[in-house]
Amino acid sequence: MSQDAKKRVTDIGPPHYEKFLPEMVKKNYGKWLYHEILKPGVMVHVAESGDKLFTVRTGNPRLVSIHTIRDMCTLADKYSNGNLRFTSRNNIEFLLTDEANIDPLIADLKAMGFPVGGIGNAISNIVHTQGWVHCHSAATDASGIVKNVMDALCDKFESMSLPGKLRIALACCLNMCGAVHCSDIAILGVHRRPPRINHGILSNICEIPSVVASCPTAAIRPTTVNGKQSVEVNEDQCMFCANCFTVCPAMTLSDPLNDGVSIWVGGKVSNARHEPMFSKLAVPFIPNNPPYWPEVVETVSKLVELWAANAHKYERMGEWIERIGWPRFFELTGIEFQKEHIDDFKHAGLSFKRSAHLRF
Amino acid sequence: MSNTSGKTPKLDKLDKGPWPSFVKEIKRAAEKSPMSKDLLGQLELSYEEKIGHWKHGGIVGVFGYGGGVIGRYSDVPDKFPNVAHFHTMRVNMPSAWFYSTEALRKLCDIWEKHGSGLLNMHGSTGDIIFLGTVTDKLEPIFAELTEAGFDLGGSGSDVRTPSCCVGPARCEWACYDTLNLCYDLTMHYQDELHRPAFPYKFKFKCAGCPNDCVASVARADMSIIGTWKDGIQIDNGAVKEYADKGMNIQKDVCGNCPAKCMEWDGSTMAIDNSLCRRCMHCINVMPKALRPGKERGACIMIGSKAPIVEGALLSSVLVPFMKMEPPYEELKDLVEKMHDIWCEEGKNRERIGEFIQRVGLGNFLEAIEVEPSPYMVEHPRDNPYVFYEEYFEEGDEDEGEEEDE
């Protein structure tokens, strides 16, 4: 239809990565020999050729303005031949060939308010989602909690004082765009009130069979309300996943009184020592308390401190808990073990204690 | 000072502290962008009321694409008219998130001209996320992006933007070229990435070794995790160096080996590679002394996802070891067969991991013509509810054959 469609380019994909690789990387691609962590946030990779590439890693709020990106570009032009990259946990890395540039770069970053760290036995950046900043289904804000938690734990980003790595992630609802379910500590936004149904508009904007099919517990049934086609929810069967809301805007779960966060512990994705693990429920619910979310910050800080004080060298949160056992974990943390901690979804029995191996 | 339309006392509390502040970033963007100013105002309202103020996404996009743009509308447009429409654009990042400052500046210029000036570096799947523009601007942005050599990423029920770890670009542990595979898959599936035609989303993540820095085992429908088949390469001199510098090799390295397959007698490191699980711990703590073997490739795992709809899954082994070399025909053939059966028989909004749970891994393997292997399971089934597919009837020639053997 469009006349200028002829000139329009599509499906070109991203730029080829080789365009953006530093010269030293191109030269030593696939020929790196080893690396060493020189100090918090700084490492060197040594190639078979003897070349040395220095990495300086800084934190990043992830939600950034173009002005800050331009500032980072200025630093990269000044210190790293215009080369920089981002990590899978949203840190920024400057790739330096001149060791003498490390300290001046760090000084400039710190002057801008950007901490250097996140390498080795440290807390890395918190992977997180959009929250109230930009999402329709958020049960909490993401950036706000992340800011508060990282403010409290920043020294553990900037040092290497922990027994092992600590990965925190936050997702503002069960959709888990941040896929937090395999983190040492996961902060997960939750709804706790069944959907309120707008019967007046539901049949106009939603496909009723899709809404019915969306429910993992089959709690939704078609019905007629005031002569209009709609759905009804068996509230006893609702576990507040908001899957129905995802397919139908007329079923709202967000609710200031009942939304908040849950805290999960002991997950990991790396295969080092222990196989990857899901995070498990530690605290079922903490109400939203902006702007500081002090209860969340306190809970996370306490978990980090307990783990740091008790874990063996290299032991991740989940490995530590597996060694001491969950009863001990709840005793040490002072978290009350409640009905919500016991799984009652599919295959729940697999998480029941099925032996007499008990530590007293 | 930038916020003139209203005060933001709650958010103001978050523009200090040691960690870089997103509030500061929004305020910085708001100095030039009325959109960002209203975003700040609406966010303050959310902080007061403890609830989000975004409506469900609408269907917006660029011509000929079904993904890459997520419609976003304020539910309080009268108060914050500049974010009444505030759509997201996903821009496909380069492999392993390497940039030149020139390319980054170009992206910033485009976004300053047409959008809020706020972005995520990066989104959860890996894309550059341009946060906040209006429908009329989508085509001009797209034109300028393609001019600059960039394209949109995936959204909806399509191939999502593949991502990869830093790989051989800067890591000695990379067991295959993650950047190249990520780019190759992205280019190969451009149509599937831009035009949603699947039951649900499909994510590829390429990790160079079992440390899995891109969390592929938890977050990708297909997790391609580098590994090796032969023995760990050992430099005994370098092991000794670590020991001399104070590392307790027996306790910290051998003691943490999940297979208990290594021994250090003070001068020689011995590893029983037939028992080694390729977990990476020993290599991680002694990168100068130990390296992955030389026969390298990847383990192909399938099916991980977050909870929605039927519960979270980790990926599980489909092919324990595959050579990973361009043009990756073996991998692409496998993906094609998987997509065929999933597109044909998968239900709406059913991820491939859930599909496999429903139809059974055994049946799925038959459909994609992969032989069952003990590498695929933690252990064989422990229940006797077997769906035997054949039985004999009296008079069959084969009857009773088993007893005679």
PDB file of C-alpha atoms in Angstrom, chain A residues 1-2 5 8-17 19-22 25 28-36 43 45 48 53 55 57 59-74 76-77 82-88 90-91 93 95 113-115 125 127-136 138 141 143-148 150-151 154 157 174-179 181-182 210 214-216 241 243 245-249 254-256 259 269-278 288-293 313-314 345-347, chain B residues 10-11 13-22 25-26 28-29 32 39 42-43 46-47 49-57 62-65 72 86-88 92-101 103-105 107-109 111-112 117-124 129 131-132 139 142 145-146 148-151 165-166 168-173 177 179-180 183 186-187 190-191 194-195 210-215 217-219 225 242 245 247 252 256 258 278-281 284-285 287-288 291 305-314 348-349 357 378:
ATOM      1  CA  MET A   1       0.000   0.000   0.000  1.00  0.00           C
ATOM      2  CA  SER A   2       2.575   2.475   1.070  1.00  0.00           C
ATOM      3  CA  ALA A   5       7.578   0.879   1.053  1.00  0.00           C
ATOM      4  CA  ARG A   8      11.954   0.917   3.205  1.00  0.00           C
ATOM      5  CA  VAL A   9      14.471  -1.546   4.621  1.00  0.00           C
ATOM      6  CA  THR A  10      13.327  -4.380   6.882  1.00  0.00           C
ATOM      7  CA  ASP A  11      14.739  -7.512   8.484  1.00  0.00           C
ATOM      8  CA  ILE A  12      18.331  -6.318   8.498  1.00  0.00           C
ATOM      9  CA  GLY A  13      18.839  -7.632  12.025  1.00  0.00           C
ATOM     10  CA  PRO A  14      21.270  -6.109  14.507  1.00  0.00           C
ATOM     11  CA  PRO A  15      24.635  -4.710  13.403  1.00  0.00           C
ATOM     12  CA  HIS A  16      27.299  -7.389  13.117  1.00  0.00           C
ATOM     13  CA  TYR A  17      29.108  -7.604  16.442  1.00  0.00           C
ATOM     14  CA  LYS A  19      31.933  -3.803  14.049  1.00  0.00           C
ATOM     15  CA  PHE A  20      32.004  -3.076  17.759  1.00  0.00           C
ATOM     16  CA  LEU A  21      34.777  -5.318  19.034  1.00  0.00           C
ATOM     17  CA  PRO A  22      37.890  -3.557  20.352  1.00  0.00           C
ATOM     18  CA  VAL A  25      39.559  -8.388  21.153  1.00  0.00           C
ATOM     19  CA  ASN A  28      42.837 -12.333  20.433  1.00  0.00           C
ATOM     20  CA  TYR A  29      39.332 -13.599  19.750  1.00  0.00           C
ATOM     21  CA  GLY A  30      39.029 -17.109  21.203  1.00  0.00           C
ATOM     22  CA  LYS A  31      42.656 -17.018  22.280  1.00  0.00           C
ATOM     23  CA  TRP A  32      42.372 -15.851  25.860  1.00  0.00           C
ATOM     24  CA  LEU A  33      44.496 -17.780  28.290  1.00  0.00           C
ATOM     25  CA  TYR A  34      43.354 -16.765  31.744  1.00  0.00           C
ATOM     26  CA  HIS A  35      42.113 -13.847  33.801  1.00  0.00           C
ATOM     27  CA  GLU A  36      42.824 -12.379  37.195  1.00  0.00           C
ATOM     28  CA  MET A  43      40.077  -7.652  36.009  1.00  0.00           C
ATOM     29  CA  HIS A  45      42.384 -11.009  30.649  1.00  0.00           C
ATOM     30  CA  GLU A  48      48.080 -16.387  24.337  1.00  0.00           C
ATOM     31  CA  LEU A  53      42.863  -6.422  28.276  1.00  0.00           C
ATOM     32  CA  THR A  55      38.024  -4.472  32.321  1.00  0.00           C
ATOM     33  CA  ARG A  57      32.968  -2.678  35.667  1.00  0.00           C
ATOM     34  CA  GLY A  59      26.961  -0.300  38.265  1.00  0.00           C
ATOM     35  CA  ASN A  60      24.078   1.066  36.218  1.00  0.00           C
ATOM     36  CA  PRO A  61      20.500   1.855  37.236  1.00  0.00           C
ATOM     37  CA  ARG A  62      19.390   0.189  33.955  1.00  0.00           C
ATOM     38  CA  LEU A  63      16.760   2.881  33.542  1.00  0.00           C
ATOM     39  CA  VAL A  64      19.013   5.582  32.150  1.00  0.00           C
ATOM     40  CA  SER A  65      18.771   8.813  30.213  1.00  0.00           C
ATOM     41  CA  ILE A  66      20.506   9.393  26.915  1.00  0.00           C
ATOM     42  CA  HIS A  67      22.531  12.062  28.720  1.00  0.00           C
ATOM     43  CA  THR A  68      24.121   9.503  31.022  1.00  0.00           C
ATOM     44  CA  ILE A  69      24.801   7.176  28.099  1.00  0.00           C
ATOM     45  CA  ARG A  70      26.569  10.076  26.390  1.00  0.00           C
ATOM     46  CA  ASP A  71      28.594  10.694  29.559  1.00  0.00           C
ATOM     47  CA  MET A  72      29.653   7.042  29.505  1.00  0.00           C
ATOM     48  CA  CYS A  73      30.640   7.471  25.854  1.00  0.00           C
ATOM     49  CA  THR A  74      32.798  10.453  26.804  1.00  0.00           C
ATOM     50  CA  ALA A  76      35.006   5.455  26.887  1.00  0.00           C
ATOM     51  CA  ASP A  77      36.488   7.839  24.320  1.00  0.00           C
ATOM     52  CA  GLY A  82      35.654   4.248  22.495  1.00  0.00           C
ATOM     53  CA  ASN A  83      35.001   0.643  23.525  1.00  0.00           C
ATOM     54  CA  LEU A  84      32.444  -0.393  26.080  1.00  0.00           C
ATOM     55  CA  ARG A  85      29.955  -3.141  26.665  1.00  0.00           C
ATOM     56  CA  PHE A  86      27.084  -4.041  28.938  1.00  0.00           C
ATOM     57  CA  THR A  87      26.829  -7.266  30.933  1.00  0.00           C
ATOM     58  CA  SER A  88      23.961  -9.702  31.304  1.00  0.00           C
ATOM     59  CA  ASN A  90      23.182  -4.585  33.252  1.00  0.00           C
ATOM     60  CA  ASN A  91      26.580  -3.440  34.446  1.00  0.00           C
ATOM     61  CA  GLU A  93      32.236  -2.479  31.282  1.00  0.00           C
ATOM     62  CA  LEU A  95      37.652  -2.345  27.995  1.00  0.00           C
ATOM     63  CA  GLY A 113      28.202   8.677  41.313  1.00  0.00           C
ATOM     64  CA  PHE A 114      28.818   5.334  39.639  1.00  0.00           C
ATOM     65  CA  PRO A 115      30.288   2.613  41.905  1.00  0.00           C
ATOM     66  CA  ASN A 125      23.668  -5.536  39.870  1.00  0.00           C
ATOM     67  CA  VAL A 127      18.332  -7.791  37.389  1.00  0.00           C
ATOM     68  CA  HIS A 128      14.874  -6.233  37.402  1.00  0.00           C
ATOM     69  CA  THR A 129      11.739  -5.325  35.520  1.00  0.00           C
ATOM     70  CA  GLN A 130       9.733  -2.165  34.742  1.00  0.00           C
ATOM     71  CA  GLY A 131       7.432  -1.902  37.741  1.00  0.00           C
ATOM     72  CA  TRP A 132       5.215   1.137  38.041  1.00  0.00           C
ATOM     73  CA  VAL A 133       7.545   3.009  35.682  1.00  0.00           C
ATOM     74  CA  HIS A 134       6.191   1.296  32.603  1.00  0.00           C
ATOM     75  CA  CYS A 135       4.125  -1.858  33.196  1.00  0.00           C
ATOM     76  CA  HIS A 136       0.402  -2.517  33.333  1.00  0.00           C
ATOM     77  CA  ALA A 138       3.096  -4.586  38.160  1.00  0.00           C
ATOM     78  CA  ASP A 141       7.726  -0.868  41.672  1.00  0.00           C
ATOM     79  CA  SER A 143      13.447   0.509  40.199  1.00  0.00           C
ATOM     80  CA  GLY A 144      12.510   1.885  43.626  1.00  0.00           C
ATOM     81  CA  ILE A 145      13.106  -1.328  45.541  1.00  0.00           C
ATOM     82  CA  VAL A 146      16.296  -2.010  43.585  1.00  0.00           C
ATOM     83  CA  LYS A 147      17.600   1.460  44.393  1.00  0.00           C
ATOM     84  CA  ASN A 148      16.913   1.020  48.105  1.00  0.00           C
ATOM     85  CA  MET A 150      21.490  -1.536  46.370  1.00  0.00           C
ATOM     86  CA  ASP A 151      21.954   1.591  48.492  1.00  0.00           C
ATOM     87  CA  CYS A 154      26.494  -1.043  47.800  1.00  0.00           C
ATOM     88  CA  PHE A 157      29.156  -4.458  45.289  1.00  0.00           C
ATOM     89  CA  LEU A 174       4.510 -13.478  38.400  1.00  0.00           C
ATOM     90  CA  ASN A 175       5.083 -12.973  34.690  1.00  0.00           C
ATOM     91  CA  MET A 176       8.696 -12.615  35.810  1.00  0.00           C
ATOM     92  CA  CYS A 177      10.103 -10.665  32.883  1.00  0.00           C
ATOM     93  CA  GLY A 178      13.171 -10.665  35.082  1.00  0.00           C
ATOM     94  CA  ALA A 179      13.035 -14.481  35.427  1.00  0.00           C
ATOM     95  CA  HIS A 181      13.144 -17.811  39.893  1.00  0.00           C
ATOM     96  CA  CYS A 182      16.769 -18.992  40.026  1.00  0.00           C
ATOM     97  CA  SER A 210      -9.314 -17.413  25.940  1.00  0.00           C
ATOM     98  CA  SER A 214      -5.938 -18.820  30.650  1.00  0.00           C
ATOM     99  CA  CYS A 215      -6.558 -19.985  34.212  1.00  0.00           C
ATOM    100  CA  PRO A 216      -4.052 -22.588  35.435  1.00  0.00           C
ATOM    101  CA  CYS A 241      -1.220 -15.279  38.993  1.00  0.00           C
ATOM    102  CA  ASN A 243      -2.745 -14.744  33.791  1.00  0.00           C
ATOM    103  CA  PHE A 245      -5.523 -10.169  33.213  1.00  0.00           C
ATOM    104  CA  THR A 246      -2.777 -10.749  30.671  1.00  0.00           C
ATOM    105  CA  VAL A 247      -5.356 -11.909  28.147  1.00  0.00           C
ATOM    106  CA  CYS A 248      -8.220  -9.691  29.369  1.00  0.00           C
ATOM    107  CA  PRO A 249      -7.876  -6.099  30.629  1.00  0.00           C
ATOM    108  CA  SER A 254      -3.820  -4.599  41.105  1.00  0.00           C
ATOM    109  CA  ASP A 255      -4.894  -3.366  44.493  1.00  0.00           C
ATOM    110  CA  PRO A 256      -3.024  -0.954  46.793  1.00  0.00           C
ATOM    111  CA  ASP A 259      -0.284  -5.882  46.504  1.00  0.00           C
ATOM    112  CA  VAL A 269      21.765 -20.842  37.338  1.00  0.00           C
ATOM    113  CA  SER A 270      25.444 -21.689  37.187  1.00  0.00           C
ATOM    114  CA  ASN A 271      26.489 -25.342  37.308  1.00  0.00           C
ATOM    115  CA  ALA A 272      29.472 -24.664  39.563  1.00  0.00           C
ATOM    116  CA  ARG A 273      29.508 -27.283  42.329  1.00  0.00           C
ATOM    117  CA  HIS A 274      25.723 -27.623  42.670  1.00  0.00           C
ATOM    118  CA  GLU A 275      23.293 -27.991  39.787  1.00  0.00           C
ATOM    119  CA  PRO A 276      21.019 -25.044  38.957  1.00  0.00           C
ATOM    120  CA  MET A 277      18.226 -24.601  41.507  1.00  0.00           C
ATOM    121  CA  PHE A 278      14.961 -22.729  41.807  1.00  0.00           C
ATOM    122  CA  ASN A 288       4.353  -2.071  49.485  1.00  0.00           C
ATOM    123  CA  ASN A 289       5.840   0.769  51.463  1.00  0.00           C
ATOM    124  CA  PRO A 290       7.249   3.361  49.076  1.00  0.00           C
ATOM    125  CA  PRO A 291       9.483   5.236  48.722  1.00  0.00           C
ATOM    126  CA  TYR A 292      11.923   3.298  50.972  1.00  0.00           C
ATOM    127  CA  TRP A 293      10.363  -0.186  51.318  1.00  0.00           C
ATOM    128  CA  LYS A 313      33.962 -20.231  51.044  1.00  0.00           C
ATOM    129  CA  TYR A 314      32.335 -20.274  47.552  1.00  0.00           C
ATOM    130  CA  PHE A 345       0.391 -26.602  43.302  1.00  0.00           C
ATOM    131  CA  LYS A 346       1.244 -29.429  40.888  1.00  0.00           C
ATOM    132  CA  HIS A 347       3.700 -32.100  42.111  1.00  0.00           C
TER     133      HIS A 347
ATOM    134  CA  LYS B  10       8.492  10.764  47.523  1.00  0.00           C
ATOM    135  CA  LEU B  11      10.668  10.203  44.482  1.00  0.00           C
ATOM    136  CA  LYS B  13      14.024  10.832  48.436  1.00  0.00           C
ATOM    137  CA  LEU B  14      15.479   8.348  45.970  1.00  0.00           C
ATOM    138  CA  ASP B  15      17.748  10.691  44.067  1.00  0.00           C
ATOM    139  CA  LYS B  16      20.489  10.419  46.649  1.00  0.00           C
ATOM    140  CA  GLY B  17      22.406   7.450  48.094  1.00  0.00           C
ATOM    141  CA  PRO B  18      25.451   5.488  46.895  1.00  0.00           C
ATOM    142  CA  TRP B  19      23.747   3.533  44.095  1.00  0.00           C
ATOM    143  CA  PRO B  20      23.036   5.431  40.838  1.00  0.00           C
ATOM    144  CA  SER B  21      19.497   6.737  40.917  1.00  0.00           C
ATOM    145  CA  PHE B  22      16.807   6.088  38.325  1.00  0.00           C
ATOM    146  CA  GLU B  25      17.911   9.751  35.341  1.00  0.00           C
ATOM    147  CA  ILE B  26      14.235  10.523  34.797  1.00  0.00           C
ATOM    148  CA  ARG B  28      17.741  14.465  33.699  1.00  0.00           C
ATOM    149  CA  ALA B  29      15.629  13.368  30.760  1.00  0.00           C
ATOM    150  CA  LYS B  32      14.362  18.388  27.842  1.00  0.00           C
ATOM    151  CA  LEU B  39       6.430  10.107  33.580  1.00  0.00           C
ATOM    152  CA  GLN B  42       2.721   9.724  37.134  1.00  0.00           C
ATOM    153  CA  LEU B  43       5.305   7.638  38.973  1.00  0.00           C
ATOM    154  CA  SER B  46       1.945   5.543  41.895  1.00  0.00           C
ATOM    155  CA  TYR B  47       4.209   6.010  44.915  1.00  0.00           C
ATOM    156  CA  GLU B  49      -1.340   5.467  45.764  1.00  0.00           C
ATOM    157  CA  LYS B  50       0.709   2.234  45.712  1.00  0.00           C
ATOM    158  CA  ILE B  51      -0.631   1.203  42.338  1.00  0.00           C
ATOM    159  CA  GLY B  52       0.525   1.351  38.725  1.00  0.00           C
ATOM    160  CA  HIS B  53      -1.121   3.696  36.228  1.00  0.00           C
ATOM    161  CA  TRP B  54      -0.514   1.996  32.903  1.00  0.00           C
ATOM    162  CA  LYS B  55      -3.228   0.442  30.847  1.00  0.00           C
ATOM    163  CA  HIS B  56      -2.980  -2.801  28.991  1.00  0.00           C
ATOM    164  CA  GLY B  57      -0.851  -2.708  25.840  1.00  0.00           C
ATOM    165  CA  VAL B  62       5.744  -0.593  12.356  1.00  0.00           C
ATOM    166  CA  PHE B  63       4.522  -1.552   8.910  1.00  0.00           C
ATOM    167  CA  GLY B  64       5.032  -5.226   8.084  1.00  0.00           C
ATOM    168  CA  TYR B  65       6.188  -6.241  11.570  1.00  0.00           C
ATOM    169  CA  ARG B  72       1.471   1.582  26.444  1.00  0.00           C
ATOM    170  CA  PHE B  86       3.997   6.033  25.853  1.00  0.00           C
ATOM    171  CA  HIS B  87       4.996   3.036  23.743  1.00  0.00           C
ATOM    172  CA  THR B  88       8.057   0.841  24.108  1.00  0.00           C
ATOM    173  CA  ASN B  92      17.898  -5.654  18.792  1.00  0.00           C
ATOM    174  CA  MET B  93      21.245  -5.267  20.560  1.00  0.00           C
ATOM    175  CA  PRO B  94      24.536  -6.430  19.028  1.00  0.00           C
ATOM    176  CA  SER B  95      25.876  -9.826  20.209  1.00  0.00           C
ATOM    177  CA  ALA B  96      27.227  -9.707  23.790  1.00  0.00           C
ATOM    178  CA  TRP B  97      26.296  -6.023  24.103  1.00  0.00           C
ATOM    179  CA  PHE B  98      29.524  -4.624  22.648  1.00  0.00           C
ATOM    180  CA  TYR B  99      29.199  -1.055  21.332  1.00  0.00           C
ATOM    181  CA  SER B 100      31.249   1.675  19.831  1.00  0.00           C
ATOM    182  CA  THR B 101      30.596   5.102  21.296  1.00  0.00           C
ATOM    183  CA  ALA B 103      26.841   3.687  17.584  1.00  0.00           C
ATOM    184  CA  LEU B 104      25.603   4.491  21.091  1.00  0.00           C
ATOM    185  CA  ARG B 105      25.600   8.217  20.372  1.00  0.00           C
ATOM    186  CA  LEU B 107      21.000   5.668  19.147  1.00  0.00           C
ATOM    187  CA  CYS B 108      20.842   8.481  21.714  1.00  0.00           C
ATOM    188  CA  ASP B 109      20.350  11.066  18.960  1.00  0.00           C
ATOM    189  CA  TRP B 111      15.833   8.706  20.786  1.00  0.00           C
ATOM    190  CA  GLU B 112      16.326  12.335  21.768  1.00  0.00           C
ATOM    191  CA  GLY B 117      15.158  10.197  26.116  1.00  0.00           C
ATOM    192  CA  LEU B 118      14.850   7.334  28.604  1.00  0.00           C
ATOM    193  CA  LEU B 119      15.921   3.811  27.890  1.00  0.00           C
ATOM    194  CA  ASN B 120      16.784   0.506  29.518  1.00  0.00           C
ATOM    195  CA  MET B 121      20.296  -0.782  28.956  1.00  0.00           C
ATOM    196  CA  HIS B 122      19.045  -3.451  28.649  1.00  0.00           C
ATOM    197  CA  GLY B 123      15.701  -5.231  28.864  1.00  0.00           C
ATOM    198  CA  SER B 124      15.401  -8.667  30.425  1.00  0.00           C
ATOM    199  CA  ILE B 129      14.549  -0.714  25.322  1.00  0.00           C
ATOM    200  CA  LEU B 131      10.863   3.745  26.731  1.00  0.00           C
ATOM    201  CA  GLY B 132       8.100   6.043  25.615  1.00  0.00           C
ATOM    202  CA  GLU B 139       7.906   4.807  11.441  1.00  0.00           C
ATOM    203  CA  PHE B 142      12.315   2.739  12.485  1.00  0.00           C
ATOM    204  CA  LEU B 145      17.284   2.963  13.138  1.00  0.00           C
ATOM    205  CA  THR B 146      17.636   0.922   9.959  1.00  0.00           C
ATOM    206  CA  ALA B 148      21.976   3.436  11.397  1.00  0.00           C
ATOM    207  CA  GLY B 149      22.152  -0.332  10.927  1.00  0.00           C
ATOM    208  CA  PHE B 150      19.811  -1.346  13.748  1.00  0.00           C
ATOM    209  CA  ASP B 151      16.542  -3.297  13.631  1.00  0.00           C
ATOM    210  CA  CYS B 165      27.451 -14.197  26.955  1.00  0.00           C
ATOM    211  CA  VAL B 166      30.742 -12.403  26.270  1.00  0.00           C
ATOM    212  CA  PRO B 168      35.399 -15.922  23.021  1.00  0.00           C
ATOM    213  CA  ALA B 169      35.492 -12.126  22.755  1.00  0.00           C
ATOM    214  CA  ARG B 170      36.812 -11.911  26.304  1.00  0.00           C
ATOM    215  CA  CYS B 171      36.522 -15.225  28.099  1.00  0.00           C
ATOM    216  CA  GLU B 172      38.949 -18.121  28.147  1.00  0.00           C
ATOM    217  CA  TRP B 173      36.189 -20.582  29.027  1.00  0.00           C
ATOM    218  CA  ASP B 177      31.578 -18.921  19.527  1.00  0.00           C
ATOM    219  CA  LEU B 179      28.560 -14.224  19.566  1.00  0.00           C
ATOM    220  CA  ASN B 180      28.588 -15.829  16.167  1.00  0.00           C
ATOM    221  CA  TYR B 183      24.107 -13.410  15.405  1.00  0.00           C
ATOM    222  CA  THR B 186      19.105 -13.839  14.869  1.00  0.00           C
ATOM    223  CA  MET B 187      19.661 -13.418  11.129  1.00  0.00           C
ATOM    224  CA  GLN B 190      14.426 -12.650  11.082  1.00  0.00           C
ATOM    225  CA  ASP B 191      11.003 -13.527   9.699  1.00  0.00           C
ATOM    226  CA  HIS B 194       9.446  -9.950  13.389  1.00  0.00           C
ATOM    227  CA  ARG B 195       6.194 -11.742  12.506  1.00  0.00           C
ATOM    228  CA  PRO B 210      28.348 -24.257  32.257  1.00  0.00           C
ATOM    229  CA  ASN B 211      28.716 -21.072  34.333  1.00  0.00           C
ATOM    230  CA  ASP B 212      25.833 -19.868  32.145  1.00  0.00           C
ATOM    231  CA  CYS B 213      26.288 -16.098  32.519  1.00  0.00           C
ATOM    232  CA  VAL B 214      23.148 -15.477  30.435  1.00  0.00           C
ATOM    233  CA  ALA B 215      20.987 -17.679  32.700  1.00  0.00           C
ATOM    234  CA  VAL B 217      19.008 -22.780  31.764  1.00  0.00           C
ATOM    235  CA  ALA B 218      16.333 -20.718  33.512  1.00  0.00           C
ATOM    236  CA  ARG B 219      15.260 -18.281  30.841  1.00  0.00           C
ATOM    237  CA  ILE B 225      25.422 -24.251  26.942  1.00  0.00           C
ATOM    238  CA  TYR B 242      48.044 -21.093  43.530  1.00  0.00           C
ATOM    239  CA  LYS B 245      50.049 -18.203  47.244  1.00  0.00           C
ATOM    240  CA  MET B 247      45.075 -21.510  48.262  1.00  0.00           C
ATOM    241  CA  ASP B 252      38.802 -25.249  48.305  1.00  0.00           C
ATOM    242  CA  ASN B 256      34.150 -28.637  46.485  1.00  0.00           C
ATOM    243  CA  PRO B 258      30.663 -32.451  43.263  1.00  0.00           C
ATOM    244  CA  ARG B 278      31.820 -30.346  33.828  1.00  0.00           C
ATOM    245  CA  CYS B 279      30.551 -28.094  36.632  1.00  0.00           C
ATOM    246  CA  MET B 280      33.359 -25.484  36.255  1.00  0.00           C
ATOM    247  CA  HIS B 281      34.123 -24.984  39.953  1.00  0.00           C
ATOM    248  CA  ASN B 284      36.600 -21.023  38.100  1.00  0.00           C
ATOM    249  CA  VAL B 285      38.862 -20.852  41.130  1.00  0.00           C
ATOM    250  CA  PRO B 287      41.718 -20.062  35.840  1.00  0.00           C
ATOM    251  CA  LYS B 288      45.467 -19.920  35.357  1.00  0.00           C
ATOM    252  CA  ARG B 291      41.070 -25.036  31.373  1.00  0.00           C
ATOM    253  CA  LYS B 305      10.432 -20.580  31.446  1.00  0.00           C
ATOM    254  CA  ALA B 306       9.023 -18.411  34.222  1.00  0.00           C
ATOM    255  CA  PRO B 307       5.841 -19.500  36.086  1.00  0.00           C
ATOM    256  CA  ILE B 308       3.105 -18.297  33.741  1.00  0.00           C
ATOM    257  CA  VAL B 309       1.061 -20.442  32.842  1.00  0.00           C
ATOM    258  CA  GLU B 310       1.655 -23.903  34.293  1.00  0.00           C
ATOM    259  CA  GLY B 311       4.618 -23.240  36.591  1.00  0.00           C
ATOM    260  CA  ALA B 312       8.314 -22.432  36.166  1.00  0.00           C
ATOM    261  CA  LEU B 313      10.605 -24.908  34.418  1.00  0.00           C
ATOM    262  CA  LEU B 314      14.337 -25.323  34.030  1.00  0.00           C
ATOM    263  CA  ASN B 348      -2.323 -20.948  22.411  1.00  0.00           C
ATOM    264  CA  ARG B 349       0.136 -19.463  24.962  1.00  0.00           C
ATOM    265  CA  GLN B 357       5.181 -31.693  29.753  1.00  0.00           C
ATOM    266  CA  GLU B 378      17.842 -37.496  36.268  1.00  0.00           C
TER     267      GLU B 378
END
